[in-house]
Coordinates of C-alpha atoms and ligand atoms in Angstrom, one line a residue:
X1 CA 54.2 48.1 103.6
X2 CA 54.6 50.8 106.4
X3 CA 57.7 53.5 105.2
X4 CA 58.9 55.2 108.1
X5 CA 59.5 58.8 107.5
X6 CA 63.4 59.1 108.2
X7 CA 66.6 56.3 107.7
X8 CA 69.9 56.5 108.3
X9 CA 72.4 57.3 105.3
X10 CA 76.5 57.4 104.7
X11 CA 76.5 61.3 103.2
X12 CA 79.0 64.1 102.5
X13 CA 78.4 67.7 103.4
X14 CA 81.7 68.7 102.0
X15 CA 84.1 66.8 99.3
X16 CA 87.0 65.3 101.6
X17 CA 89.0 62.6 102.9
X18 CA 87.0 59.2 104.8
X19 CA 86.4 61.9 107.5
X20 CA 84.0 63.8 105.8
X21 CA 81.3 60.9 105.8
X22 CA 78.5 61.2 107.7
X23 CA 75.7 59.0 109.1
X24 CA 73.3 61.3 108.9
X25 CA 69.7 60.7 110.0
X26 CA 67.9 61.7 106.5
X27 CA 64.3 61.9 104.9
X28 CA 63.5 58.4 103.1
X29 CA 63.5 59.6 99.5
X30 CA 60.2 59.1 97.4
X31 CA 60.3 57.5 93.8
X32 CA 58.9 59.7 91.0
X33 CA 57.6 58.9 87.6
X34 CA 59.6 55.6 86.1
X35 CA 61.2 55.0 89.9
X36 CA 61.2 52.7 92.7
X37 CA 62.0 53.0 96.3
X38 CA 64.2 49.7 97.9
X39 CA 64.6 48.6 101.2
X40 CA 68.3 47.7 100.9
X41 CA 69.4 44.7 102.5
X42 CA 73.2 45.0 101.0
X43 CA 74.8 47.4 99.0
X44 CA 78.3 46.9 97.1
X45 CA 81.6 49.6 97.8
X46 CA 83.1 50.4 94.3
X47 CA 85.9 52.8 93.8
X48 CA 83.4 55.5 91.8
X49 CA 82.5 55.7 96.2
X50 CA 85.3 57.4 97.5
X51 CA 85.9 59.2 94.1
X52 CA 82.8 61.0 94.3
X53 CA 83.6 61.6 98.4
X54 CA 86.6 62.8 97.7
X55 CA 85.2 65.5 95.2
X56 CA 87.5 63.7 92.2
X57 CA 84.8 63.6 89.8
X58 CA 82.7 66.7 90.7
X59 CA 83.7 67.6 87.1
X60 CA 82.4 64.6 85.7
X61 CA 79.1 63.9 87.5
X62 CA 76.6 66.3 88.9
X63 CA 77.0 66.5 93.1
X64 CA 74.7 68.2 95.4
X65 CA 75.4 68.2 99.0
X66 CA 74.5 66.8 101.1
X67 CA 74.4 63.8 99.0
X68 CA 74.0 59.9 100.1
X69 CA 77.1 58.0 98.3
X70 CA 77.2 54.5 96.9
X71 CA 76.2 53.4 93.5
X72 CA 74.6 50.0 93.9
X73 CA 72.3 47.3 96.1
X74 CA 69.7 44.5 96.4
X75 CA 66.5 44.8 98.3
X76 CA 63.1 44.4 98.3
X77 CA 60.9 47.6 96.7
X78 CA 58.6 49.1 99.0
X79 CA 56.9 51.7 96.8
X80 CA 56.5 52.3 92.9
X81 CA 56.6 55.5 91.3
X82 CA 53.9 56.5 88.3
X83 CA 54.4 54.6 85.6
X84 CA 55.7 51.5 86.7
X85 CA 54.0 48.5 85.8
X86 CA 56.4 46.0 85.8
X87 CA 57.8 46.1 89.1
X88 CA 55.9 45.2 92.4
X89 CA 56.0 45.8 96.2
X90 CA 57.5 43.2 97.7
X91 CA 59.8 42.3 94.4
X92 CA 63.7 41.5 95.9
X93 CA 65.7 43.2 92.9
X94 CA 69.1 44.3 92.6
X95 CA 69.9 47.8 90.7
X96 CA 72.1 50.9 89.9
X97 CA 70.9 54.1 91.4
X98 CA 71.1 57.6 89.3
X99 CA 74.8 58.8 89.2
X100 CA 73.1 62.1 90.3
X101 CA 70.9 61.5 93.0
X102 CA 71.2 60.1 96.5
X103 CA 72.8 56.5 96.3
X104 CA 72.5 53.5 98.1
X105 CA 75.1 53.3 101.0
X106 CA 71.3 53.5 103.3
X107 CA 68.3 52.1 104.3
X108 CA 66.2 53.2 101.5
X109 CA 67.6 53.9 97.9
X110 CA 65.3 55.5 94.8
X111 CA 66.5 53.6 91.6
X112 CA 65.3 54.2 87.9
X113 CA 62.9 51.3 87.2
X114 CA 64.8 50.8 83.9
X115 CA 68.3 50.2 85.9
X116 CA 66.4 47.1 88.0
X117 CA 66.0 43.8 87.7
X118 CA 64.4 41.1 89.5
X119 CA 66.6 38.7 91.4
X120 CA 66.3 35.0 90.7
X121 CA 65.6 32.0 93.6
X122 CA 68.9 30.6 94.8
X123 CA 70.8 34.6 94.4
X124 CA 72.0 35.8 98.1
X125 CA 71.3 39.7 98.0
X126 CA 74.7 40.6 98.7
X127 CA 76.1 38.7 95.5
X128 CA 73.2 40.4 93.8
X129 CA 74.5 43.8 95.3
X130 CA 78.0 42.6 94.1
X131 CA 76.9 42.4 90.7
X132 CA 76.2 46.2 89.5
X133 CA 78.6 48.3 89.2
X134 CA 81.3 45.6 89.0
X135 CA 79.2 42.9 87.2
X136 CA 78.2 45.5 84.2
X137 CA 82.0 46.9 84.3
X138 CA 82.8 43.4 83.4
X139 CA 80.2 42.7 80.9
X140 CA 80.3 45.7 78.8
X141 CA 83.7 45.9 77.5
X142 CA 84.3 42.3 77.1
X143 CA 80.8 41.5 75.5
X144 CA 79.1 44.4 74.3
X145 CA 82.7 46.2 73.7
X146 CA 85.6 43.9 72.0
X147 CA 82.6 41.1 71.5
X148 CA 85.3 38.6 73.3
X149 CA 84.4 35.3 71.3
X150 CA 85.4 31.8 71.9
X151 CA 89.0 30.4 71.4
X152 CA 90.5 33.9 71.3
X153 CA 92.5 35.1 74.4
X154 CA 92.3 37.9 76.8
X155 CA 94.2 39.7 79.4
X156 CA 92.4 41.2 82.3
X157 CA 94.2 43.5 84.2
X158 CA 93.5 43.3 88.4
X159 CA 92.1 39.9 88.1
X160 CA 91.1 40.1 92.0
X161 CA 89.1 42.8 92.0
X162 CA 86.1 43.9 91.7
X163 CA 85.4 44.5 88.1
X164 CA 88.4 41.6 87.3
X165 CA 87.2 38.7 89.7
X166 CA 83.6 39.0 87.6
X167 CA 85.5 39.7 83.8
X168 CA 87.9 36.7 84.4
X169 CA 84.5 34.0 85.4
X170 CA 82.8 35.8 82.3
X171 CA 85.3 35.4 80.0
X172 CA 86.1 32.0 80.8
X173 CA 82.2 31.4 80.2
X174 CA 82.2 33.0 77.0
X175 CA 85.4 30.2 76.2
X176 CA 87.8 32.2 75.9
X177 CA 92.0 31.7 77.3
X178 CA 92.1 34.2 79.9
X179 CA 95.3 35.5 81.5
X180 CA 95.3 37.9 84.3
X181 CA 97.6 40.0 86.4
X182 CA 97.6 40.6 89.9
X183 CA 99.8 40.4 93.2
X184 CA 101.5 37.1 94.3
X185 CA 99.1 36.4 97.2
X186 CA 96.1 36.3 94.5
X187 CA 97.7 34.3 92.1
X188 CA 95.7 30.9 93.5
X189 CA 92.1 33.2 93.8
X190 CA 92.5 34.7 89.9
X191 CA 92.9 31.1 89.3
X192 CA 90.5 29.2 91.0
X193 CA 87.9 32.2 89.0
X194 CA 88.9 30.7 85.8
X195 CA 92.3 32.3 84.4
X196 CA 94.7 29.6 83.2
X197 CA 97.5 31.7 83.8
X198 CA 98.0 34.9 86.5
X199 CA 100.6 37.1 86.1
X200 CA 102.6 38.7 88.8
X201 CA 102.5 42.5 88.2
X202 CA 104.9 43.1 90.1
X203 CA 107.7 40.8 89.5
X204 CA 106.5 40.3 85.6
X205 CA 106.4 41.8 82.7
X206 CA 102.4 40.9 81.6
X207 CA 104.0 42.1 77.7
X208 CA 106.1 39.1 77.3
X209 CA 103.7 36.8 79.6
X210 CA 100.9 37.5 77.4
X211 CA 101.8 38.4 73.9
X212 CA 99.4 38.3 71.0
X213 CA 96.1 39.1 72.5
X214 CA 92.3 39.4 71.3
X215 CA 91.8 41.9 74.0
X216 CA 93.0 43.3 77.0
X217 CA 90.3 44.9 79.9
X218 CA 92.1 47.9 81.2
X219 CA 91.1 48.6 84.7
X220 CA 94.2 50.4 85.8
X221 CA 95.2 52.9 82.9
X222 CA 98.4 55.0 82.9
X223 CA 101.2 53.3 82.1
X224 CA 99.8 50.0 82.3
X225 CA 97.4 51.1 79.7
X226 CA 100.3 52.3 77.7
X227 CA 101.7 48.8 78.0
X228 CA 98.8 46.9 76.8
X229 CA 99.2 48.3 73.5
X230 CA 102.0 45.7 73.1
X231 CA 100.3 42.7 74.5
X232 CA 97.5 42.8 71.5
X233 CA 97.9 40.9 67.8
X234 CA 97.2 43.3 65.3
X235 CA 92.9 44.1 65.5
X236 CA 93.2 43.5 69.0
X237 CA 90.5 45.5 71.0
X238 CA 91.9 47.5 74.4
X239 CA 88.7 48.1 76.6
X240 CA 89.5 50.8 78.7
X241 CA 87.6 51.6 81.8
X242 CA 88.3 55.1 84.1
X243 CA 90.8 54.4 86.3
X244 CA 94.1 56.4 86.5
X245 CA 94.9 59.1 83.8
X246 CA 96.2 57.8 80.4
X247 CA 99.2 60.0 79.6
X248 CA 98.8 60.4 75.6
X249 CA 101.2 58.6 74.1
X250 CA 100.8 57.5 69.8
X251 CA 98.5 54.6 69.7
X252 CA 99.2 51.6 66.8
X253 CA 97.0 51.9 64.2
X254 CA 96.2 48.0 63.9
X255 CA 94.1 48.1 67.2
X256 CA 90.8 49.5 68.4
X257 CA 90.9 51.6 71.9
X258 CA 87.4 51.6 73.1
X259 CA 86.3 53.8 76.2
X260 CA 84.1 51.5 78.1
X261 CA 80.8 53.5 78.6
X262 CA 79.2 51.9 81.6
X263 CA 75.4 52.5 82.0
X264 CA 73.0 50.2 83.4
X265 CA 69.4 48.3 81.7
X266 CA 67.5 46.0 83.1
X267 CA 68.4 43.1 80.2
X268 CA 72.0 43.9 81.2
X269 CA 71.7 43.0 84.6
X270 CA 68.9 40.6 84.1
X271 CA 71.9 38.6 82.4
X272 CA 74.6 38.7 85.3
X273 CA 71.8 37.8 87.3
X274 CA 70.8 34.6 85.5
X275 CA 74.5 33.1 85.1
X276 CA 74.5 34.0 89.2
X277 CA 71.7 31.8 89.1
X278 CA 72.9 29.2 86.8
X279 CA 76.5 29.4 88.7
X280 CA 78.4 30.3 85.9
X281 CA 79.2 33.3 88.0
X282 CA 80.0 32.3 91.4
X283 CA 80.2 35.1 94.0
X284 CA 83.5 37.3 94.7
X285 CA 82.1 38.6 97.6
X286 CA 85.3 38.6 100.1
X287 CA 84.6 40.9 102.6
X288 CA 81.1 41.7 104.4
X289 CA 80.8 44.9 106.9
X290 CA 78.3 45.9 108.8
X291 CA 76.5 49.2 107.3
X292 CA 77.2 51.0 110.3
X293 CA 81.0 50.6 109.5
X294 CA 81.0 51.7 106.0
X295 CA 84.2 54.0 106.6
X296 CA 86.0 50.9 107.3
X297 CA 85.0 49.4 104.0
X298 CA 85.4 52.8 101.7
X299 CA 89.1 52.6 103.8
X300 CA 89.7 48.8 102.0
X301 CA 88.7 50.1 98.9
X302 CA 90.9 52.9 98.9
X303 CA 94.0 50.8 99.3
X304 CA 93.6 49.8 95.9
X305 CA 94.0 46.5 96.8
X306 CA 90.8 44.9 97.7
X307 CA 90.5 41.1 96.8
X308 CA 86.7 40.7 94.9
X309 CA 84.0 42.2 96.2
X310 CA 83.3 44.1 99.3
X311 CA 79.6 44.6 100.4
X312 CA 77.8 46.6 103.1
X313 CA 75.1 44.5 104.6
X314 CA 72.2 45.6 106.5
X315 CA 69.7 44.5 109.1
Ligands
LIG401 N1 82.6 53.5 84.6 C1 83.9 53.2 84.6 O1 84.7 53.5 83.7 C2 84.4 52.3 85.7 C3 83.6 51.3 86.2 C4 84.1 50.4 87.2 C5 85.4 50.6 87.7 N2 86.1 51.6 87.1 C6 87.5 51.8 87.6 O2 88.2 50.6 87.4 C7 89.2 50.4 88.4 C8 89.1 49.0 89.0 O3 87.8 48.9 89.7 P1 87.6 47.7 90.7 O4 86.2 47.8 91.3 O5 87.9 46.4 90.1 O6 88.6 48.1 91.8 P2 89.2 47.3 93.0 O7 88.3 46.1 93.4 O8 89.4 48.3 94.1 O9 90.6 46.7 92.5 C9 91.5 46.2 93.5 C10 92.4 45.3 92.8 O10 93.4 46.0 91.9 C11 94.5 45.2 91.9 N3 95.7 46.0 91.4 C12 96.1 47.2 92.0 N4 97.2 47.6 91.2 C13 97.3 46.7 90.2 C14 98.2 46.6 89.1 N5 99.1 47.6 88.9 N6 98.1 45.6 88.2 C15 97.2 44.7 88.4 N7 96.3 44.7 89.5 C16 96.4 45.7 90.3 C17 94.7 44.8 93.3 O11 95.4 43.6 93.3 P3 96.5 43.2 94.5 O12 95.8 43.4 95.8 O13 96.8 41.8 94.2 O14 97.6 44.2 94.3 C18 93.3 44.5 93.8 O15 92.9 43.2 93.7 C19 89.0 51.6 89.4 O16 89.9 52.6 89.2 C20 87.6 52.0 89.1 O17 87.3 53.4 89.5 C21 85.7 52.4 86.2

């Protein structure tokens, strides 16, 4: 498979507002030891994008500049790096680059062979792509996390988005009651995902609409974490991801706060993949741009009020 030598890539050069994004005509990367270099034929937008472009988590993450952003995609691998015997040229997969190297808002992403997985017949690339970052978000807390078990209920907190459109079809599949909150215009899509019941966060209070939970999936924080401390039974779980600040505030004593670590394996994603396959997940892709108008897409993230998924596709 013949790698050209150059590709085009979203970077920064400096941290900034959507003006600082560049498409920059950069080297194609080469895998080392353990990696593999993908042709990317659709890449997700997640918030983390225009956090790290706007320099909000230099303290968090490692950032050299000029850096290639985005955090996720599907394609097909072109070349393995040493030690990699259980990946192949010409494999489609769908995978999580390293938080600290060049991502994969381009035409050719380096991803860990460990954070890849193989895509199954009948998965579109781009609701592979939509599955990383948001797919594991999902996954994580409410089955690695709280261990969300049939018959007890959950609240998920922005039910339309990224992370919430996936929790909501997972939960649901995992048989539990599942209540969300979002806006009234996604009241019928939380729905149609699988919630029995989606709550108006703006015109409700999501306390009294959903008392007595087994967990709640923070994806907002601040003072609607706070609140969520009231919506769980006593040994409730509250799986928190990193969203807006949590001011500190005393916590009750008769519920676990858990800090949603999010890292990416293969059997991880391997597992979103499969119930893509078997349609127990169905896509939340909502919106597809073009690659060569990403700023348009990191702009519909930024609003904070993207419905599911939003995915860069290219040629
Ligand atoms: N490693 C981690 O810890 C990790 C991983 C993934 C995500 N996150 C964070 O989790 C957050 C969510 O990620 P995402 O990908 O799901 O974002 P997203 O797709 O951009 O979420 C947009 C959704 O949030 C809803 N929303 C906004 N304000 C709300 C509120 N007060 N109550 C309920 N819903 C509200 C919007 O609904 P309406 O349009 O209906 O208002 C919209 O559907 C982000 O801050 C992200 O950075 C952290």
């Amino acid at each position: 498979m013949s790698i050209p030598a150059t590709m085009r890539a979203w970077r920064v050069h400096e941290f900034g507002g959507p003006e600082v994004l560049r498409l920059d005509t950069a080297p194609v990367p080469s895998p080392g030891p353990g990696e593999v270099l993908v042709k990317v034929a659709a890449a997700s937008i997640n918030p983390i994008d225009w956090k790290m472009r706007s320099g909000h988590l230099r303290g968090i993450v490692q950032i050299a500049l000029p850096r290639a952003l985005g955090r996720d995609c599907a394609g097909t691998i072109v070349a393995v790096g040493e030690g990699v015997s259980d990946l192949a040229v010409g494999q489609t997969v769908a995978g999580l680059a390293d938080p600290t190297r060049h991502g994969t808002h381009a035409d050719y992403a380096v991803l860990p062979a460990a954070q890849v997985a193989p895509i199954p017949a009948g998965v579109a690339p781009e609701a592979a792509a939509s599955l990383g970052v948001s797919g594991l978000s999902a996954y994580i807390p409410l089955v690695e996390d709280a261990r969300l078990a049939a018959g007890q209920r959950v609240l998920i907190h922005a039910g339309a988005g990224g992370v919430g459109g996936l929790a909501i079809q997972i939960a649901r599949h995992l048989g539990a009651e599942v209540l969300a909150t979002c806006s009234a215009a996604n009241r019928a899509f939380c729905i149609e995902l699988g919630a029995t019941r989606a709550i108006d966060y703006a015109t409700e209070d999501f306390v009294a609409a959903a008392p007595d939970c087994d967990v709640v999936l923070d994806t907002i924080g601040g003072e609607t974490h706070v609140r969520s401390h009231r919506a769980l039974k006593p040994g409730g779980v509250l799986a928190a991801l990193s969203a807006a600040p949590i001011p500190s505030t005393p916590s009750r004593e008769d519920i676990r706060i858990v800090a949603s670590r999010i890292q990416a394996t293969r059997v991880r994603l391997e597992q979103l993949l499969e119930w893509a396959a078997s349609g127990v997940i169905r896509s939340t892709v909502e919106s597809r741009v073009p690659f060569e108008r990403a700023p348009d897409a990191y702009r519909v993230s930024e609003s904070g009020h993207a419905r599911g998924k939003i995915i860069l596709t290219l040629a």
